[in-house]
XYZ file of C-alpha atoms in Angstrom:
459
model
C 58.877 64.493 98.884
C 55.855 62.200 98.710
C 54.030 60.229 101.386
C 52.281 56.932 100.610
C 49.695 54.946 102.568
C 51.357 51.539 103.191
C 47.983 49.805 103.548
C 46.528 50.886 100.200
C 49.703 52.012 98.384
C 47.839 55.227 97.531
C 49.693 58.542 97.379
C 48.831 60.838 100.289
C 50.615 64.180 99.950
C 53.549 65.802 98.181
C 55.850 68.199 100.038
C 58.422 70.556 98.584
C 62.001 70.229 99.775
C 63.430 73.218 101.589
C 66.037 74.875 99.391
C 69.286 76.450 100.543
C 67.664 79.813 101.214
C 64.927 78.258 103.347
C 67.497 76.303 105.359
C 69.509 79.466 105.966
C 66.390 81.236 107.175
C 65.583 78.347 109.509
C 69.083 78.333 111.002
C 68.933 82.082 111.533
C 65.487 81.797 113.107
C 66.629 79.035 115.461
C 69.658 81.041 116.532
C 67.629 84.234 117.075
C 64.867 82.393 118.913
C 67.419 80.765 121.217
C 68.435 84.156 122.636
C 64.889 84.936 123.706
C 63.783 81.413 124.608
C 66.794 80.596 126.772
C 66.384 83.887 128.647
C 62.905 82.949 129.800
C 62.522 81.500 133.258
C 62.492 77.708 133.231
C 59.061 77.687 134.883
C 57.619 79.579 131.917
C 59.242 77.223 129.433
C 58.035 74.123 131.230
C 54.489 75.492 131.392
C 54.459 75.910 127.618
C 55.859 72.398 127.181
C 53.070 71.119 129.407
C 50.463 72.822 127.236
C 51.474 70.558 124.345
C 49.770 67.691 126.190
C 46.390 69.403 125.980
C 46.835 70.068 122.280
C 47.689 66.422 121.653
C 44.554 65.235 123.414
C 42.324 67.787 121.675
C 43.533 66.547 118.285
C 44.072 62.915 119.238
C 41.816 61.303 116.630
C 43.157 63.478 113.811
C 46.786 62.807 114.706
C 46.194 59.086 115.263
C 44.604 58.736 111.833
C 47.495 60.645 110.278
C 50.066 58.313 111.880
C 48.192 55.225 110.767
C 47.786 56.555 107.230
C 51.449 57.481 106.885
C 53.211 54.486 108.460
C 50.594 51.808 109.059
C 50.481 51.198 112.810
C 47.146 49.937 114.196
C 44.930 52.866 115.106
C 44.659 51.951 118.795
C 48.461 51.947 119.008
C 48.540 55.388 117.383
C 46.205 56.653 120.081
C 48.404 55.081 122.742
C 51.479 56.748 121.280
C 49.815 60.161 121.524
C 48.833 59.570 125.152
C 52.455 58.688 125.906
C 53.552 61.900 124.193
C 51.180 63.863 126.400
C 52.669 62.093 129.413
C 56.255 63.042 128.543
C 55.235 66.675 128.070
C 53.467 66.717 131.430
C 56.424 64.967 133.044
C 58.864 67.693 132.049
C 56.290 70.371 132.834
C 56.349 69.056 136.394
C 60.053 68.263 136.759
C 62.194 70.402 134.434
C 62.916 73.112 136.984
C 63.962 70.563 139.587
C 66.218 68.708 137.133
C 67.891 71.947 136.049
C 68.302 73.645 139.412
C 71.811 74.509 140.569
C 73.554 71.835 142.592
C 75.541 73.081 145.576
C 78.869 71.343 146.175
C 80.800 72.020 149.373
C 84.571 72.401 148.910
C 85.565 75.081 151.482
C 83.743 77.000 154.253
C 84.465 80.377 152.586
C 83.733 79.350 149.016
C 80.384 79.037 147.271
C 80.605 76.345 144.630
C 77.846 74.951 142.474
C 77.058 73.261 139.187
C 74.560 74.997 136.928
C 72.835 73.582 133.850
C 72.666 76.031 130.950
C 71.215 75.452 127.462
C 73.610 75.067 124.539
C 71.712 76.476 121.570
C 69.931 75.120 118.470
C 69.730 71.328 118.261
C 69.381 69.287 115.063
C 67.184 66.219 115.669
C 67.096 63.458 113.047
C 64.111 61.226 113.757
C 62.679 57.980 112.311
C 59.220 57.064 111.070
C 58.282 54.178 113.360
C 57.005 56.293 116.269
C 56.512 59.566 114.406
C 55.129 61.626 117.304
C 56.824 59.925 120.271
C 60.362 59.990 118.878
C 60.066 63.727 118.285
C 58.340 64.794 121.484
C 60.441 62.674 123.825
C 63.357 64.797 122.570
C 61.505 68.084 122.125
C 59.965 68.183 125.614
C 63.267 68.151 127.564
C 65.171 70.054 124.872
C 62.745 72.971 124.848
C 62.243 72.942 128.609
C 66.021 73.238 129.043
C 66.034 76.390 126.894
C 67.387 75.022 123.617
C 65.726 75.410 120.228
C 65.196 72.511 117.840
C 65.399 71.823 114.114
C 63.626 68.579 113.196
C 64.635 66.479 110.215
C 61.944 63.798 110.197
C 61.730 60.682 108.007
C 60.273 61.546 104.571
C 57.363 59.093 104.789
C 55.945 60.851 107.886
C 56.348 64.437 106.751
C 52.685 65.056 107.532
C 53.320 64.114 111.165
C 56.324 66.447 111.260
C 54.379 69.444 110.036
C 51.465 68.630 112.356
C 53.817 68.668 115.358
C 55.298 72.004 114.326
C 51.837 73.519 113.862
C 50.721 72.202 117.255
C 53.709 73.675 119.088
C 53.096 77.071 117.513
C 49.378 76.860 118.339
C 50.061 76.326 122.057
C 52.415 79.300 122.241
C 55.920 77.985 121.559
C 57.529 81.003 119.813
C 58.299 81.030 116.091
C 61.773 79.690 115.354
C 61.947 77.675 118.582
C 60.823 74.458 116.871
C 61.056 74.050 113.096
C 60.741 71.218 110.588
C 63.296 70.877 107.806
C 62.101 68.964 104.749
C 65.560 68.074 103.465
C 67.787 65.191 102.415
C 70.838 63.704 104.162
C 73.397 66.095 102.621
C 71.546 69.124 103.931
C 71.394 67.558 107.393
C 75.162 67.136 107.537
C 75.626 70.718 106.362
C 73.305 71.925 109.120
C 75.160 69.925 111.779
C 78.422 71.501 110.618
C 76.958 75.014 110.721
C 78.297 77.280 113.494
C 74.752 78.184 114.530
C 73.981 74.584 115.522
C 75.180 73.497 118.969
C 74.380 69.776 119.088
C 72.688 66.853 117.337
C 70.600 63.835 118.254
C 69.567 60.931 116.056
C 67.318 57.923 116.388
C 67.769 55.475 113.539
C 70.025 52.861 112.032
C 73.595 52.193 113.078
C 74.745 53.282 109.619
C 72.943 56.632 109.859
C 74.163 57.121 113.425
C 77.758 56.502 112.450
C 77.534 59.088 109.654
C 75.964 61.718 111.896
C 78.447 61.025 114.706
C 81.313 61.466 112.256
C 80.038 64.879 111.206
C 79.325 65.923 114.793
C 82.743 64.748 115.948
C 84.525 66.538 113.137
C 82.928 69.791 114.247
C 83.123 69.052 117.999
C 79.368 69.016 118.528
C 77.885 66.910 121.340
C 75.615 64.126 120.124
C 73.216 61.493 121.401
C 72.523 58.405 119.293
C 69.687 55.943 119.843
C 70.258 53.230 117.254
C 69.087 49.748 116.388
C 68.717 46.661 118.495
C 68.531 42.883 118.323
C 67.062 42.492 121.771
C 67.235 39.093 123.490
C 64.166 37.683 125.223
C 65.602 35.113 127.639
C 63.283 32.402 128.979
C 64.777 30.391 131.865
C 63.726 27.033 133.254
C 61.551 28.546 136.012
C 59.817 31.124 133.811
C 56.030 31.599 133.765
C 55.722 30.064 130.292
C 52.195 31.067 129.340
C 52.692 34.714 130.239
C 56.185 34.762 128.729
C 54.844 33.500 125.413
C 51.928 35.930 125.395
C 54.036 38.959 126.284
C 56.723 37.745 123.883
C 54.296 37.887 120.960
C 53.356 41.436 121.924
C 57.019 42.368 122.345
C 57.821 41.069 118.858
C 54.798 42.407 116.919
C 53.894 45.720 118.560
C 54.086 48.540 116.013
C 53.973 45.830 113.311
C 57.308 44.560 114.615
C 59.033 47.822 113.720
C 60.624 48.892 116.989
C 64.264 49.099 117.981
C 63.409 47.698 121.430
C 61.236 44.875 120.117
C 62.184 41.384 121.271
C 63.851 39.763 118.279
C 65.931 36.809 119.537
C 63.986 34.430 121.788
C 66.569 32.478 123.767
C 64.920 29.589 125.613
C 66.556 26.977 127.842
C 66.078 23.372 126.800
C 63.870 22.320 129.734
C 61.030 24.642 128.667
C 61.805 25.150 124.980
C 59.077 22.918 123.532
C 56.388 24.257 125.850
C 57.323 27.855 125.073
C 57.540 27.199 121.326
C 54.119 25.574 121.171
C 52.405 28.424 122.990
C 54.376 31.163 121.207
C 53.728 29.846 117.692
C 50.035 29.349 118.449
C 49.645 32.942 119.624
C 51.616 34.304 116.672
C 49.321 32.326 114.394
C 46.233 33.848 116.042
C 47.279 37.405 115.213
C 44.940 39.274 112.885
C 46.806 40.901 110.019
C 44.905 43.557 108.135
C 43.707 47.118 107.781
C 45.227 49.080 110.705
C 42.139 51.277 110.928
C 40.024 48.243 111.926
C 39.754 47.583 115.654
C 40.341 43.830 115.375
C 43.676 44.229 113.578
C 46.790 43.237 115.535
C 49.408 43.699 112.811
C 49.283 46.189 109.958
C 51.607 46.678 106.995
C 55.271 47.543 107.079
C 55.852 51.230 106.524
C 57.393 51.060 103.037
C 57.756 48.553 100.219
C 61.565 48.573 100.464
C 61.344 47.687 104.161
C 59.124 44.719 103.359
C 61.479 43.596 100.618
C 64.543 43.906 102.867
C 62.856 41.874 105.594
C 61.943 39.184 103.091
C 65.534 39.048 101.831
C 66.794 38.605 105.403
C 64.332 35.796 106.103
C 65.092 34.022 102.818
C 68.839 34.224 103.405
C 68.397 32.752 106.885
C 66.183 29.924 105.623
C 68.509 29.178 102.713
C 71.309 28.769 105.283
C 69.346 26.112 107.141
C 66.758 27.724 109.429
C 63.316 26.131 109.733
C 60.115 28.120 109.207
C 57.507 27.333 111.851
C 55.094 30.015 110.700
C 54.844 32.549 107.893
C 58.093 33.334 106.141
C 56.898 35.495 103.246
C 55.063 38.667 102.217
C 51.297 38.415 101.980
C 49.853 38.388 98.476
C 47.611 41.389 98.858
C 47.519 45.134 98.393
C 49.797 46.923 100.824
C 53.190 46.173 102.331
C 52.149 43.269 104.526
C 54.454 40.555 105.848
C 53.155 37.417 107.526
C 53.894 36.959 111.249
C 56.862 34.613 111.130
C 58.678 32.265 113.511
C 62.054 30.733 112.687
C 64.017 28.105 114.610
C 67.356 26.354 114.227
C 68.763 29.657 113.075
C 72.394 29.214 111.957
C 75.096 31.395 113.423
C 76.024 34.364 111.258
C 72.727 34.533 109.354
C 70.673 37.743 109.220
C 68.153 36.472 111.800
C 70.995 35.773 114.237
C 73.205 38.759 113.452
C 71.154 41.679 112.114
C 68.130 43.676 113.170
C 64.970 42.309 111.544
C 62.452 45.155 111.422
C 59.096 43.435 111.142
C 56.979 40.645 112.681
C 59.685 37.963 112.519
C 60.782 36.064 115.645
C 63.825 33.795 115.885
C 63.885 30.967 118.443
C 67.155 29.709 119.916
C 67.427 26.615 122.129
C 70.205 26.695 124.753
C 71.170 24.159 127.445
C 71.228 26.419 130.502
C 71.364 29.897 132.008
C 75.050 30.460 131.277
C 74.574 29.627 127.605
C 71.536 31.924 127.470
C 73.515 34.894 128.784
C 76.395 34.146 126.434
C 74.086 34.102 123.417
C 72.199 37.189 124.614
C 75.493 39.100 124.621
C 76.685 37.626 121.317
C 75.569 40.627 119.274
C 76.918 43.977 118.167
C 73.832 45.590 119.666
C 73.046 46.459 123.261
C 69.762 48.327 123.555
C 67.378 46.276 125.693
C 66.867 42.776 127.053
C 64.084 40.865 128.749
C 64.668 38.015 131.231
C 61.953 35.609 132.373
C 62.244 33.750 135.675
C 60.210 33.201 138.849
C 63.256 34.049 140.983
C 63.727 37.827 141.200
C 67.084 37.448 142.955
C 68.229 35.422 139.978
C 66.824 38.041 137.620
C 68.606 40.869 139.408
C 71.905 39.003 139.240
C 71.465 38.491 135.517
C 70.827 42.186 134.907
C 74.488 42.720 135.750
C 75.604 40.064 133.268
C 73.602 41.138 130.215
C 75.136 43.893 128.098
C 72.325 46.340 127.389
C 71.120 49.824 128.176
C 68.023 48.379 129.867
C 67.162 44.953 131.261
C 63.580 44.075 132.226
C 62.572 41.034 134.230
C 59.223 39.393 133.399
C 58.172 42.297 131.199
C 58.732 43.567 127.685
C 61.273 46.330 127.168
C 59.744 49.802 126.979
C 60.649 53.431 127.502
C 59.328 55.449 130.441
C 59.763 59.225 130.903
C 60.852 58.633 134.510
C 63.808 56.411 133.555
C 66.830 57.050 131.317
C 66.725 55.393 127.909
C 69.596 54.463 125.586
C 71.972 51.730 124.553
C 75.552 50.506 124.472
C 77.774 49.029 121.751
C 76.272 49.559 118.283
C 72.964 50.623 119.810
C 74.371 54.091 120.453
C 75.326 56.312 123.370
C 73.898 59.036 125.551
C 70.571 58.948 127.325
C 67.091 60.300 126.715
C 64.276 60.911 129.204
C 64.399 61.372 132.980
C 66.844 63.848 134.534
C 69.709 62.434 132.469
C 67.932 63.220 129.212
C 67.251 66.879 129.917
C 70.883 67.429 130.937
C 72.423 65.860 127.805
C 72.248 69.143 125.913
C 73.225 71.529 128.677
C 76.512 73.025 129.762
C 77.226 71.561 133.183
C 78.990 74.678 134.369
C 81.186 74.752 137.460
C 80.813 78.009 139.398
C 83.389 78.942 142.071
C 82.869 82.072 144.191
C 85.717 83.005 146.556
C 85.659 86.013 148.906
C 87.715 89.031 147.720
C 90.191 88.659 150.561
C 90.987 85.083 149.649
C 90.718 81.933 151.722
C 93.308 82.686 154.424
């Protein structure tokens, strides 16, 4: 398994796949570690989870450079990702015990009834490359704090990040076997999910990958959480703050080189302000600096792999061939590395890739609609339902629209983002289940009902 720098196309490292014997040993280790780890008091577990934050900050420059080398995000964004990872570890270090404490439920004066939250066992986590530390630690922090163990199957092109995370967790005192990286292919993942030693599975990735993992989990009656793709609408209404909407919209579309499931992808703008928004938006997209992600002035780096760049280009070409107009960009850059020009399309025909699919890169699609009702209808006209952003000066109007837009999260006058304090997840083809907050830590627990009656009964 080889990693490649997407900026220079140079080979970075080669990693050996884990064979069947190594996978067996990892499953045994996870199962054995679970017995000891789950028996520890939650306050001890959360303290160890909190110590990960210090390790991240001590090694911040090393880890940031590794992320940028392996998947191409601008270096400042890599640093920001690590700070967010430290935050989620500290968040569960502070709150895990509270989230997992027994809940008393009154049903009868003589009966003690409660709900307790108990860990399930080893968890298989299948994670993507686009946020190689955050995607892992936002799952690992609550999973480990709850008393479960974790087997990570990371994306092949960020294997260095995967091994760095495992080493860090061991260095701060997380016991051997509690968190392990599996360098394996898809078949081995499905075999691991089916294994009796594995209790549950979580995946962040494409709808296709999520469907396959859910099928395996369902066949073997394993609980699962899926965080899948998105084609998030960015709705600009007639009373929106246009300048700020355009500026934030560019950031929402191009952050992480445009490779984010919650990136704004479909910009739905009412007719009254369409031309003003388009002019400002295209100008700011055009001002973006595309280049070496290790340079401080760079806004947009390369796509993570050559096949991702090629797929994006195919989607754009198919949309343009069907009748869309290119306002900016529209092609790969003729240079070393997997770079794609910041692109803006308009007059996007219905049913084309830019209207229907998830475009993973710095490509924005503009849609002109007559009014608010048409904007909501188009926002919901997608198989996805991860996030949405609504822009208006009337917060009462915005709050009303949050109930009309079909998504796991709706933000008014802000880009969609994840926050450890709030649950995160989608609906429709964007997946199910929730990560983060109290909901996230309870996803992989047994919500056990406990009923204690007196020996002489209730009479």
